[in-house]
Short mmCIF file of C-alpha atoms in Angstrom, two decimals:
data_model
loop_
_atom_site.label_atom_id
_atom_site.label_comp_id
_atom_site.label_asym_id
_atom_site.label_seq_id
_atom_site.Cartn_x
_atom_site.Cartn_y
_atom_site.Cartn_z
CA MET Z 1 -9.87 -16.50 -8.97
CA LEU Z 2 -9.74 -18.05 -5.51
CA VAL Z 3 -6.26 -19.43 -6.17
CA PHE Z 4 -5.10 -16.17 -7.72
CA GLY Z 5 -6.33 -14.29 -4.64
CA PHE Z 6 -4.35 -16.73 -2.51
CA SER Z 7 -1.34 -16.33 -4.80
CA ALA Z 8 -1.47 -12.55 -4.32
CA GLY Z 9 -2.04 -12.65 -0.56
CA LEU Z 10 0.63 -15.19 0.39
CA PRO Z 11 3.72 -13.19 -0.67
CA PHE Z 12 2.20 -9.97 0.66
CA SER Z 13 1.80 -11.57 4.09
CA LEU Z 14 5.16 -13.35 4.08
CA LEU Z 15 7.24 -10.43 2.82
CA VAL Z 16 5.59 -7.43 4.45
CA GLY Z 17 4.65 -8.90 7.84
CA THR Z 18 5.93 -12.34 8.76
CA LEU Z 19 9.46 -11.71 7.50
CA ASN Z 20 9.87 -9.13 10.27
CA ALA Z 21 9.07 -11.76 12.90
CA TRP Z 22 11.86 -13.94 11.54
CA MET Z 23 14.33 -11.04 11.54
CA GLY Z 24 13.29 -10.08 15.07
CA GLU Z 25 14.02 -13.58 16.35
CA ALA Z 26 17.34 -13.49 14.46
CA LYS Z 27 18.28 -10.40 16.55
CA ILE Z 28 18.40 -8.06 13.54
CA ASP Z 29 18.39 -4.49 14.88
CA LEU Z 30 15.14 -2.60 14.48
CA ALA Z 31 16.64 0.15 12.32
CA THR Z 32 17.63 -2.49 9.76
CA ILE Z 33 14.18 -4.08 9.94
CA GLY Z 34 12.70 -0.66 9.26
CA ILE Z 35 14.94 -0.19 6.22
CA ILE Z 36 14.14 -3.64 4.82
CA SER Z 37 10.44 -2.90 5.24
CA TRP Z 38 10.90 -0.37 2.43
CA ILE Z 39 10.41 -3.33 0.09
CA GLY Z 40 6.71 -2.65 0.66
CA LEU Z 41 7.13 0.41 -1.56
CA ALA Z 42 7.07 -1.99 -4.51
CA TYR Z 43 3.32 -2.33 -3.92
CA ALA Z 44 2.98 1.46 -3.79
CA PHE Z 45 4.94 2.03 -7.00
CA LYS Z 46 3.53 -0.86 -9.06
CA PHE Z 47 1.44 1.44 -11.26
CA LEU Z 48 4.71 2.80 -12.67
CA TRP Z 49 5.53 -0.36 -14.60
CA SER Z 50 1.95 -1.49 -15.21
CA PRO Z 51 2.07 -0.15 -18.83
CA LEU Z 52 5.08 -2.39 -19.51
CA VAL Z 53 3.34 -5.45 -18.10
CA ASP Z 54 0.13 -4.66 -19.95
CA ARG Z 55 1.73 -4.20 -23.38
CA THR Z 56 4.78 -6.46 -23.47
CA ARG Z 57 4.46 -9.94 -24.92
CA LEU Z 58 6.85 -12.39 -23.27
CA PRO Z 59 8.90 -14.65 -25.54
CA VAL Z 60 7.77 -18.31 -25.56
CA LEU Z 61 5.49 -17.95 -22.51
CA GLY Z 62 3.49 -15.31 -24.35
CA ARG Z 63 1.91 -18.15 -26.34
CA LEU Z 64 0.01 -19.16 -23.19
CA GLY Z 65 -2.09 -16.01 -23.33
CA ARG Z 66 -2.04 -12.32 -22.62
CA ARG Z 67 -1.86 -12.72 -18.82
CA ARG Z 68 -0.91 -16.33 -18.05
CA GLY Z 69 2.69 -16.01 -19.26
CA TRP Z 70 3.34 -13.11 -16.89
CA LEU Z 71 1.58 -14.93 -14.04
CA ILE Z 72 3.74 -18.02 -14.42
CA VAL Z 73 6.92 -15.93 -14.39
CA CYS Z 74 5.83 -14.05 -11.25
CA GLN Z 75 4.69 -17.18 -9.42
CA LEU Z 76 7.88 -19.09 -10.17
CA VAL Z 77 10.04 -16.13 -9.12
CA LEU Z 78 8.09 -15.92 -5.86
CA ALA Z 79 8.48 -19.64 -5.22
CA LEU Z 80 12.23 -19.32 -5.81
CA THR Z 81 12.27 -16.25 -3.55
CA PHE Z 82 10.86 -18.18 -0.60
CA LEU Z 83 13.17 -21.13 -1.25
CA SER Z 84 16.15 -18.75 -1.47
CA LEU Z 85 15.16 -17.04 1.77
CA SER Z 86 14.98 -20.45 3.44
CA MET Z 87 18.62 -21.02 2.48
CA THR Z 88 19.85 -17.60 3.67
CA ASP Z 89 20.63 -16.70 7.28
CA PRO Z 90 19.59 -13.08 7.96
CA ALA Z 91 22.01 -12.88 10.89
CA LEU Z 92 24.99 -13.74 8.66
CA ALA Z 93 24.01 -12.34 5.25
CA ILE Z 94 21.46 -9.60 5.77
CA GLY Z 95 22.39 -7.90 2.46
CA THR Z 96 21.68 -11.03 0.42
CA PHE Z 97 18.57 -11.70 2.48
CA ALA Z 98 17.25 -8.19 1.78
CA MET Z 99 18.06 -8.38 -1.94
CA VAL Z 100 16.11 -11.63 -2.31
CA ALA Z 101 13.19 -10.04 -0.45
CA VAL Z 102 13.30 -7.01 -2.78
CA ILE Z 103 13.12 -9.27 -5.84
CA GLY Z 104 10.17 -11.09 -4.29
CA ALA Z 105 8.35 -7.84 -3.51
CA PHE Z 106 8.68 -6.63 -7.11
CA ALA Z 107 7.50 -10.01 -8.42
CA SER Z 108 4.55 -9.93 -6.02
CA ALA Z 109 3.58 -6.36 -6.98
CA THR Z 110 3.85 -7.26 -10.67
CA GLN Z 111 1.68 -10.32 -10.09
CA ASP Z 112 -0.93 -8.02 -8.50
CA VAL Z 113 -0.96 -5.90 -11.68
CA VAL Z 114 -1.48 -8.98 -13.85
CA ILE Z 115 -4.18 -10.50 -11.63
CA ASP Z 116 -6.11 -7.23 -11.53
CA ALA Z 117 -6.00 -7.07 -15.34
CA TRP Z 118 -6.92 -10.77 -15.69
CA ARG Z 119 -9.97 -10.32 -13.44
CA ILE Z 120 -11.23 -7.48 -15.61
CA ASP Z 121 -10.44 -9.33 -18.87
CA VAL Z 122 -12.23 -12.60 -18.11
CA ALA Z 123 -15.27 -11.19 -16.30
CA ASP Z 124 -18.58 -11.81 -18.09
CA GLU Z 125 -22.30 -11.82 -17.37
CA THR Z 126 -22.02 -14.96 -15.21
CA ALA Z 127 -18.70 -14.38 -13.45
CA THR Z 128 -19.02 -10.62 -13.00
CA VAL Z 129 -16.22 -8.37 -11.77
CA GLU Z 130 -18.08 -7.96 -8.46
CA ILE Z 131 -18.26 -11.73 -7.93
CA LEU Z 132 -14.65 -12.24 -8.94
CA SER Z 133 -13.52 -9.41 -6.65
CA SER Z 134 -15.34 -10.98 -3.69
CA ILE Z 135 -13.78 -14.37 -4.40
CA TYR Z 136 -10.38 -12.68 -4.76
CA GLN Z 137 -10.82 -11.18 -1.29
CA MET Z 138 -11.64 -14.60 0.11
CA GLY Z 139 -8.48 -16.09 -1.36
CA PHE Z 140 -6.43 -13.13 -0.12
CA ARG Z 141 -7.78 -13.54 3.42
CA ILE Z 142 -7.06 -17.28 3.43
CA ALA Z 143 -3.50 -16.50 2.34
CA ALA Z 144 -3.18 -13.93 5.14
CA LEU Z 145 -4.06 -16.63 7.66
CA VAL Z 146 -1.65 -19.12 6.06
CA GLY Z 147 1.22 -16.65 5.67
CA GLY Z 148 0.55 -15.00 9.02
CA ALA Z 149 -1.05 -17.15 11.71
CA LEU Z 150 -0.07 -20.57 10.33
CA ALA Z 151 3.50 -19.43 9.60
CA LEU Z 152 3.88 -18.20 13.19
CA VAL Z 153 2.46 -21.41 14.61
CA LEU Z 154 4.80 -23.49 12.41
CA SER Z 155 7.81 -21.36 13.41
CA ALA Z 156 7.31 -22.43 17.02
CA ARG Z 157 7.60 -26.08 15.96
CA ILE Z 158 10.02 -26.03 13.04
CA SER Z 159 12.66 -23.51 12.01
CA TRP Z 160 11.93 -20.33 10.07
CA PRO Z 161 13.89 -21.59 7.05
CA ALA Z 162 11.70 -24.69 7.00
CA VAL Z 163 8.57 -22.50 7.17
CA TYR Z 164 9.64 -20.50 4.12
CA MET Z 165 10.61 -23.66 2.26
CA VAL Z 166 7.09 -25.00 2.81
CA MET Z 167 5.63 -21.68 1.63
CA GLY Z 168 7.82 -21.81 -1.48
CA ILE Z 169 6.40 -25.22 -2.36
CA VAL Z 170 2.85 -23.93 -1.77
CA MET Z 171 3.55 -20.92 -3.98
CA ALA Z 172 4.90 -23.13 -6.76
CA ALA Z 173 1.67 -25.15 -6.67
CA THR Z 174 -0.33 -22.07 -7.74
CA VAL Z 175 1.21 -22.41 -11.20
CA ILE Z 176 -1.12 -25.39 -11.74
CA ALA Z 177 -4.16 -23.11 -11.54
CA THR Z 178 -2.51 -20.64 -13.92
CA LEU Z 179 -1.97 -23.36 -16.53
CA PHE Z 180 -5.69 -24.22 -16.50
CA ALA Z 181 -6.98 -20.64 -16.20
CA PRO Z 182 -8.86 -19.02 -19.08
CA ASP Z 183 -7.24 -16.08 -20.79
CA THR Z 184 -8.11 -13.48 -23.39
CA ALA Z 185 -6.39 -12.87 -26.69
CA ARG Z 186 -4.23 -9.82 -27.16
CA PRO Z 187 -6.06 -7.25 -29.34
CA ALA Z 188 -4.63 -6.88 -32.82
CA GLU Z 189 -4.27 -3.14 -32.23
CA GLU Z 190 -4.48 -1.70 -28.74
CA LEU Z 191 -6.12 1.70 -28.67
CA GLY Z 192 -4.57 4.65 -26.90
CA PHE Z 193 -6.33 7.10 -24.60
CA ARG Z 194 -8.48 8.97 -27.08
CA GLU Z 195 -9.23 11.99 -24.90
CA LEU Z 196 -5.50 12.81 -24.78
CA ARG Z 197 -5.43 13.33 -28.56
CA GLU Z 198 -8.69 15.15 -29.21
CA PRO Z 199 -8.91 18.87 -30.07
CA GLY Z 200 -8.19 21.02 -27.02
CA ALA Z 201 -5.84 18.47 -25.40
CA VAL Z 202 -2.28 19.47 -24.55
CA HIS Z 203 0.06 18.81 -27.47
CA PRO Z 204 1.60 15.30 -27.23
CA LYS Z 205 5.17 16.63 -27.55
CA LEU Z 206 4.68 18.93 -24.57
CA ARG Z 207 3.01 16.12 -22.64
CA ALA Z 208 6.02 13.94 -23.39
CA LEU Z 209 8.30 16.62 -21.93
CA GLY Z 210 6.20 16.90 -18.78
CA LEU Z 211 6.09 13.12 -18.51
CA ALA Z 212 9.89 13.00 -18.81
CA VAL Z 213 10.26 15.52 -15.97
CA VAL Z 214 7.91 13.55 -13.72
CA GLY Z 215 9.52 10.26 -14.74
CA LEU Z 216 12.96 11.60 -13.82
CA GLY Z 217 11.59 12.63 -10.43
CA TRP Z 218 10.22 9.16 -9.77
CA ALA Z 219 13.41 7.50 -11.09
CA TRP Z 220 15.57 9.67 -8.85
CA ALA Z 221 13.41 8.83 -5.82
CA ILE Z 222 13.52 5.08 -6.44
CA VAL Z 223 17.27 5.03 -7.14
CA THR Z 224 17.94 7.15 -4.05
CA ILE Z 225 15.95 4.83 -1.81
CA ALA Z 226 17.56 1.71 -3.32
CA ASN Z 227 21.04 3.21 -2.99
CA PHE Z 228 20.53 4.04 0.68
CA MET Z 229 19.16 0.56 1.36
CA MET Z 230 22.31 -0.98 -0.16
CA ARG Z 231 24.57 1.40 1.78
CA ILE Z 232 23.00 0.70 5.15
CA LEU Z 233 22.81 -3.06 4.59
CA SER Z 234 26.47 -3.28 3.55
CA VAL Z 235 27.90 -1.41 6.55
CA GLN Z 236 30.92 -3.18 7.99
CA PRO Z 237 31.22 -3.75 11.77
CA GLY Z 238 33.23 -1.00 13.41
CA ASP Z 239 32.44 1.61 10.73
CA PRO Z 240 33.08 4.95 12.53
CA ASN Z 241 30.51 6.83 10.44
CA PRO Z 242 27.69 4.47 9.38
CA PRO Z 243 24.71 5.92 7.46
CA LYS Z 244 21.73 6.69 9.67
CA ALA Z 245 18.13 6.25 8.62
CA SER Z 246 17.03 9.20 10.75
CA GLU Z 247 19.39 11.54 8.91
CA PHE Z 248 18.28 10.18 5.53
CA THR Z 249 14.61 10.61 6.43
CA ALA Z 250 15.14 14.17 7.68
CA SER Z 251 17.37 15.36 4.83
CA THR Z 252 16.22 13.37 1.80
CA GLY Z 253 12.69 12.23 2.72
CA PRO Z 254 11.04 15.63 2.03
CA TRP Z 255 12.75 15.78 -1.39
CA ILE Z 256 11.46 12.30 -2.24
CA ILE Z 257 7.92 13.40 -1.37
CA ALA Z 258 8.42 16.57 -3.41
CA ALA Z 259 9.67 14.58 -6.43
CA THR Z 260 6.89 11.98 -6.35
CA VAL Z 261 3.90 14.05 -5.18
CA PHE Z 262 4.32 17.80 -5.53
CA LEU Z 263 6.34 17.89 -8.77
CA PRO Z 264 3.68 15.83 -10.65
CA ALA Z 265 0.96 18.02 -9.10
CA LEU Z 266 2.72 21.19 -10.33
CA VAL Z 267 3.15 19.77 -13.84
CA ALA Z 268 -0.52 18.73 -13.85
CA THR Z 269 -1.53 22.23 -12.72
CA TYR Z 270 0.52 23.76 -15.55
CA PHE Z 271 -1.13 21.50 -18.13
CA ASN Z 272 -4.56 22.46 -16.78
CA TRP Z 273 -3.63 26.13 -17.23
CA LEU Z 274 -2.56 25.47 -20.82
CA ARG Z 275 -5.83 23.74 -21.66
CA THR Z 276 -7.92 26.44 -19.97
CA ASN Z 277 -6.12 29.19 -21.88
CA GLY Z 278 -5.93 27.28 -25.17
CA ARG Z 279 -2.14 27.33 -25.37
CA ASN Z 280 -0.07 24.53 -26.90
CA VAL Z 281 -3.20 22.45 -27.47
CA LEU Z 282 -4.28 20.36 -30.46
CA ALA Z 283 -6.39 22.06 -33.11
CA GLU Z 284 -7.51 18.68 -34.47
CA ALA Z 285 -7.45 15.05 -33.37
CA VAL Z 286 -4.06 13.34 -33.70
CA PRO Z 287 -4.45 9.57 -33.15
CA ALA Z 288 -1.56 7.55 -31.75
CA THR Z 289 0.19 5.74 -34.58
CA SER Z 290 2.86 3.69 -32.80
CA GLY Z 291 3.31 1.48 -29.76
CA THR Z 292 5.66 4.08 -28.25
CA GLN Z 293 3.01 6.79 -28.47
CA ARG Z 294 0.36 4.52 -26.96
CA ALA Z 295 2.73 3.53 -24.14
CA ALA Z 296 3.43 7.23 -23.48
CA ASP Z 297 -0.32 7.88 -23.30
CA HIS Z 298 -0.69 5.00 -20.87
CA ALA Z 299 2.13 6.30 -18.68
CA TYR Z 300 0.68 9.82 -18.75
CA SER Z 301 -2.71 8.45 -17.72
CA ALA Z 302 -1.12 6.69 -14.74
CA LEU Z 303 1.12 9.51 -13.50
CA LEU Z 304 -0.35 12.88 -14.50
CA LEU Z 305 -3.93 12.55 -15.72
CA PRO Z 306 -5.33 11.56 -12.28
CA LEU Z 307 -3.65 14.55 -10.62
CA ALA Z 308 -4.63 16.93 -13.42
CA ASP Z 309 -8.29 15.95 -12.97
CA LEU Z 310 -8.06 16.25 -9.18
CA VAL Z 311 -6.41 19.69 -9.33
CA GLN Z 312 -9.03 20.88 -11.84
CA ARG Z 313 -11.93 19.83 -9.62
CA LEU Z 314 -10.58 20.62 -6.13
CA ARG Z 315 -8.34 23.58 -7.06
CA TRP Z 316 -6.55 24.83 -3.91
CA GLY Z 317 -8.37 22.13 -1.93
CA VAL Z 318 -6.04 19.56 -3.52
CA ILE Z 319 -3.39 20.66 -0.98
CA ILE Z 320 -5.65 19.51 1.86
CA ALA Z 321 -6.58 16.32 0.00
CA LEU Z 322 -2.91 15.43 -0.54
CA GLY Z 323 -2.27 16.19 3.14
CA ILE Z 324 -4.93 13.66 4.14
CA ILE Z 325 -3.64 11.10 1.65
CA LEU Z 326 -0.06 11.38 2.95
CA THR Z 327 -0.89 11.34 6.68
CA TYR Z 328 -4.21 9.57 7.34
CA ARG Z 329 -2.82 6.03 7.69
CA LEU Z 330 0.59 7.20 8.90
CA THR Z 331 0.26 5.89 12.45
CA ASP Z 332 -0.56 2.38 11.21
CA SER Z 333 1.92 2.16 8.35
CA ILE Z 334 4.96 3.60 10.09
CA TRP Z 335 5.11 1.14 12.98
CA GLY Z 336 3.53 -1.90 11.31
CA PRO Z 337 6.86 -3.69 10.53
CA PHE Z 338 7.83 -3.58 14.21
CA ALA Z 339 4.63 -5.24 15.47
CA PHE Z 340 5.94 -8.82 15.46
CA PRO Z 341 9.33 -7.90 17.00
CA PHE Z 342 7.40 -5.94 19.64
CA TYR Z 343 5.12 -8.86 20.52
CA LEU Z 344 7.65 -11.66 20.23
CA THR Z 345 10.95 -10.10 21.29
CA GLU Z 346 10.11 -7.13 23.49
CA LEU Z 347 7.06 -8.54 25.32
CA GLN Z 348 8.09 -12.21 25.01
CA TYR Z 349 4.74 -13.56 23.86
CA SER Z 350 4.84 -16.94 22.18
CA ALA Z 351 4.28 -17.36 18.45
CA ASP Z 352 1.02 -19.22 19.14
CA GLU Z 353 -0.29 -16.38 21.33
CA VAL Z 354 0.57 -13.73 18.76
CA ALA Z 355 -0.89 -15.80 15.93
CA PHE Z 356 -4.22 -16.13 17.71
CA ALA Z 357 -4.42 -12.57 19.03
CA SER Z 358 -3.31 -10.71 15.89
CA LYS Z 359 -4.23 -12.96 12.98
CA VAL Z 360 -7.40 -14.68 14.19
CA PHE Z 361 -9.00 -12.63 16.98
CA GLY Z 362 -7.71 -9.41 15.42
CA VAL Z 363 -9.49 -10.12 12.13
CA PHE Z 364 -12.86 -10.17 13.86
CA MET Z 365 -12.03 -6.89 15.61
CA THR Z 366 -11.17 -5.32 12.25
CA ILE Z 367 -14.53 -6.48 10.85
CA ALA Z 368 -16.21 -4.94 13.91
CA GLY Z 369 -14.41 -1.66 13.23
CA ILE Z 370 -15.58 -1.66 9.61
CA ALA Z 371 -19.16 -2.28 10.77
CA ILE Z 372 -18.92 0.60 13.26
CA GLY Z 373 -17.64 2.79 10.44
CA GLY Z 374 -20.71 1.88 8.37
CA VAL Z 375 -23.05 2.83 11.23
CA LEU Z 376 -21.24 6.12 11.78
CA PHE Z 377 -21.52 7.02 8.10
CA VAL Z 378 -25.28 6.70 8.37
CA THR Z 379 -25.62 8.51 11.70
CA LEU Z 380 -22.85 11.14 11.66
CA GLY Z 381 -21.95 11.56 7.99
CA ARG Z 382 -18.76 11.30 5.95
CA TYR Z 383 -16.55 13.99 7.42
CA PRO Z 384 -17.31 13.47 11.14
CA THR Z 385 -16.57 9.77 10.58
CA LEU Z 386 -13.35 10.63 8.77
CA ILE Z 387 -12.24 12.86 11.66
CA LEU Z 388 -13.24 10.29 14.28
CA GLY Z 389 -11.34 7.58 12.39
CA ALA Z 390 -8.17 9.69 12.41
CA MET Z 391 -8.58 10.43 16.13
CA VAL Z 392 -9.07 6.83 17.27
CA ALA Z 393 -6.27 5.55 14.98
CA ALA Z 394 -3.90 7.97 16.69
CA ALA Z 395 -5.25 7.40 20.20
CA THR Z 396 -4.91 3.61 20.10
CA ASN Z 397 -1.14 4.04 19.85
CA LEU Z 398 -1.39 5.08 23.51
CA LEU Z 399 -2.75 1.59 24.25
CA TYR Z 400 0.50 0.15 22.95
CA ALA Z 401 2.48 2.72 24.92
CA ASP Z 402 0.70 1.47 28.05
CA LEU Z 403 1.30 -2.15 27.04
CA ALA Z 404 5.02 -1.44 26.62
CA ALA Z 405 5.12 0.36 30.00
CA GLY Z 406 3.52 -2.49 31.95
CA ALA Z 407 -0.18 -2.24 31.00
CA HIS Z 408 -1.35 -0.40 34.14
CA TYR Z 409 -4.28 1.31 32.40
CA ILE Z 410 -5.15 -1.79 30.39
CA ASP Z 411 -5.23 -3.84 33.61
CA ALA Z 412 -7.52 -1.25 35.21
CA PHE Z 413 -9.82 -1.44 32.17
CA ALA Z 414 -9.84 -5.25 32.29
CA ASN Z 415 -10.62 -5.29 36.03
CA THR Z 416 -13.39 -2.71 35.64
CA PHE Z 417 -15.19 -4.73 32.97
CA GLY Z 418 -14.45 -8.14 34.46
CA LEU Z 419 -12.20 -9.30 31.62
CA SER Z 420 -9.58 -10.55 34.06
CA ALA Z 421 -12.16 -12.84 35.71
CA MET Z 422 -12.84 -14.86 32.54
CA GLY Z 423 -10.15 -17.44 33.25
CA VAL Z 424 -7.80 -16.13 30.58
CA ASP Z 425 -4.11 -15.52 31.29
CA PRO Z 426 -3.83 -11.83 32.36
CA ARG Z 427 -0.91 -11.33 29.93
CA MET Z 428 -3.07 -12.59 27.09
CA VAL Z 429 -5.92 -10.28 28.17
CA ARG Z 430 -3.54 -7.32 27.91
CA LEU Z 431 -2.45 -8.27 24.41
CA MET Z 432 -6.00 -8.87 23.21
CA VAL Z 433 -7.26 -5.58 24.65
CA ALA Z 434 -4.48 -3.66 22.89
CA ILE Z 435 -4.98 -5.47 19.60
CA SER Z 436 -8.76 -5.10 19.87
CA GLY Z 437 -8.45 -1.35 20.29
CA GLU Z 438 -6.02 -0.98 17.41
CA ASN Z 439 -7.91 -3.25 14.99
CA ILE Z 440 -11.32 -1.72 15.73
CA ALA Z 441 -9.80 1.72 15.19
CA GLY Z 442 -8.00 0.48 12.07
CA GLY Z 443 -11.21 -0.98 10.63
CA LEU Z 444 -13.11 2.24 11.32
CA ALA Z 445 -10.33 4.45 9.94
CA GLY Z 446 -9.85 2.19 6.93
CA ALA Z 447 -13.52 2.29 6.02
CA ALA Z 448 -13.60 6.07 6.44
CA TYR Z 449 -10.46 6.54 4.36
CA VAL Z 450 -11.57 4.30 1.48
CA ALA Z 451 -14.88 6.16 1.40
CA TYR Z 452 -13.05 9.50 1.32
CA LEU Z 453 -10.76 8.46 -1.53
CA SER Z 454 -13.76 7.13 -3.41
CA SER Z 455 -15.59 10.44 -2.90
CA ILE Z 456 -12.83 12.54 -4.45
CA ALA Z 457 -12.12 10.11 -7.31
CA SER Z 458 -13.66 11.03 -10.64
CA LYS Z 459 -15.86 8.50 -12.42
CA ASP Z 460 -13.99 9.26 -15.63
CA TYR Z 461 -10.61 8.20 -14.22
CA SER Z 462 -11.71 6.12 -11.24
CA ALA Z 463 -9.30 3.18 -11.53
CA VAL Z 464 -6.07 5.03 -12.33
CA GLN Z 465 -6.87 7.92 -10.00
CA TYR Z 466 -7.69 5.68 -7.05
CA ALA Z 467 -4.64 3.50 -7.72
CA LEU Z 468 -2.31 6.50 -7.70
CA LEU Z 469 -3.82 8.12 -4.61
CA SER Z 470 -3.93 4.90 -2.61
CA SER Z 471 -0.29 4.24 -3.54
CA LEU Z 472 0.78 7.64 -2.20
CA THR Z 473 -0.85 6.70 1.10
CA LEU Z 474 2.08 4.38 1.90
CA LEU Z 475 4.84 6.83 1.02
CA VAL Z 476 5.46 8.85 4.20
CA GLY Z 477 4.98 5.93 6.58
CA SER Z 478 7.36 3.75 4.60
CA LEU Z 479 10.07 6.42 4.48
CA GLY Z 480 9.87 6.96 8.24
CA ARG Z 481 10.27 3.32 9.27
CA GLY Z 482 14.07 3.29 9.31
CA ALA Z 483 14.19 6.36 11.55
CA LEU Z 484 11.51 4.88 13.78
CA GLY Z 485 13.57 1.70 14.17
CA GLU Z 486 16.55 3.78 15.29
CA MET Z 487 14.33 5.61 17.79
CA ILE Z 488 13.10 2.32 19.24
CA GLU Z 489 16.71 1.22 19.72
CA THR Z 490 17.66 4.44 21.53
CA ASP Z 491 14.46 5.58 23.31
CA GLY Z 492 12.31 2.45 23.58
CA TYR Z 493 8.81 1.58 22.46
CA VAL Z 494 6.95 3.82 24.92
CA ALA Z 495 8.45 7.02 23.50
CA VAL Z 496 7.84 5.79 19.94
CA PHE Z 497 4.16 5.11 20.57
CA HIS Z 498 3.74 8.56 22.08
CA LEU Z 499 5.35 9.99 18.93
CA THR Z 500 3.13 8.01 16.54
CA ALA Z 501 0.05 9.10 18.49
CA ALA Z 502 1.15 12.72 18.09
CA LEU Z 503 1.80 12.23 14.36
CA GLY Z 504 -1.77 11.04 14.03
CA GLY Z 505 -2.88 14.48 15.13
CA ILE Z 506 -1.61 15.91 11.81
CA ALA Z 507 -4.20 13.85 9.94
CA VAL Z 508 -6.92 15.09 12.29
CA VAL Z 509 -6.05 18.70 11.43
CA PHE Z 510 -6.17 18.01 7.69
CA CYS Z 511 -9.53 16.23 8.07
CA VAL Z 512 -11.01 19.23 9.94
CA LEU Z 513 -9.74 21.56 7.21
CA GLU Z 514 -11.26 19.30 4.55
CA TRP Z 515 -14.65 19.36 6.33
CA ILE Z 516 -14.49 23.16 6.43
CA ARG Z 517 -13.53 23.28 2.74
CA ALA Z 518 -16.33 20.89 1.73
CA SER Z 519 -18.89 22.84 3.80
CA TRP Z 520 -17.77 26.12 2.20
CA GLN Z 521 -17.99 24.53 -1.24
CA ASN Z 522 -21.52 23.27 -0.55
CA ARG Z 523 -22.62 26.69 0.70
CA ARG Z 524 -21.39 28.18 -2.59
CA GLY Z 525 -23.59 25.66 -4.39
CA THR Z 526 -20.78 23.94 -6.33
CA THR Z 527 -21.17 20.31 -7.21
CA ALA Z 528 -19.35 17.84 -5.01
CA PRO Z 529 -17.33 15.11 -6.71
CA GLU Z 530 -19.29 11.97 -7.40
CA LEU Z 531 -18.68 8.71 -5.64
CA MET Z 532 -16.78 6.04 -7.51
CA PRO Z 533 -19.05 3.16 -8.50
CA THR Z 534 -18.95 0.22 -6.12
CA SER Z 535 -17.65 -2.08 -8.82
CA ASP Z 536 -14.70 0.22 -9.54
CA ALA Z 537 -13.92 0.64 -5.86
CA ALA Z 538 -13.89 -3.12 -5.42
CA ARG Z 539 -11.61 -3.39 -8.40
CA VAL Z 540 -8.82 -1.24 -6.97
CA THR Z 541 -8.91 -1.45 -3.16
CA GLU Z 542 -7.93 -5.05 -2.44
CA GLY Z 543 -4.40 -4.18 -1.36
CA ASP Z 544 -5.58 -1.52 1.11
CA THR Z 545 -8.30 -3.61 2.72
CA ALA Z 546 -6.03 -6.64 2.88
CA ALA Z 547 -3.30 -4.61 4.59
#
């Protein structure tokens, strides 16, 4: 489990974070970096192909076990990805470079699906899911240090291609653990989702139609994003009318959100109405009799069942909940890919300084933020902590605005509290103050957000519901990165940080509305949704906490 946690964390760190530092040093424009960062959507969309991974037996490698065959494929593809990146110059072949990174991101996301399933499969009374989840986190954190801090330190001494070649070799070595790992046999007959075929459930044929509509919406969104990525990465020099990420985000972004969030919610609402009114529902149980029917049930449970349950319990309040989900971590996710270019290229910090400040010192500040969040939960309660988390996450963007403008306020803070008299380089003090503020706020906001998602997740559908909702968290921020990169190129970092701070205010408004809604609900005496069990929360939040 330790090695599998490392195997999951290394590509996440190298593809979502460190790759941007390489591209920044290669003088790739920030708009392009923002577009390439869309590869992180693979982690957000991974639940879409999880039924395929769960039910498909690979030829030849399938003999190794239900999960090990898939793991070996993913790990070898990732090793080849890093080796291929090491042989590609982003300054000369950015299209090829991006395509290799996309393949790696999909392999990494698929590996996450398999590892999550393996952990659940092999857990027993001795190696419980809780223990395995904790060990997974340890491996993931070690990988974050190797793929983040160590990679930056190595890049200052050897070339970036050499760094990724070393990481490719390290990734290939994880196959050894996979070959010796235990595995579980594939059941002779995998059961479907029984509650979908009991009396009173929506008729399977109608569910299939609704699933097709939602599937087409998701397919259109993914193809549209991929097509724009290819267009913008294949622009020839001197093109009089190149595609612009800002125009795509403004014109197509809202439709992508509508197709992937609001269309499924509307279909789920319609199905709830049918069940409530007894229309087009089963009069008797109709068990699934084929692999196609069971796969359709699995897909329905991943895409529509979580939303149907949420709409049924929250009713109109689901609009506020989706607003929080889409905007709460927006300020962090939208500018994250530009952090390394900002530190290394704009502010001219060394790789060693950034590695220490962001990947070592910053980790402790994040832990401090999580601890503060725990204290605030006890003293203030859930919703005040949620609101405060949104406020500080937005406000700390102003720290970076000050850092980009010369750090006048940060210097005043450091002088007031004697930080500048500790014998540390004043430039390093500025960086550490800014990173401390952001990471403490991020830890606090992250803890508050995970607790909120857990509070609205049903015990009956905890895993799939949490997985879907946490995936949607990344959607708006990811779509806005290309436009943000263009804005940095034209207006500079100071203006961008003021904008991201303002965007954070949207989440604050939604959080206040949710507190009002919850208070009104409690006054009416209705039952609040139950918290997800700790074991289930640990099972499905590794990607969020690691990020």
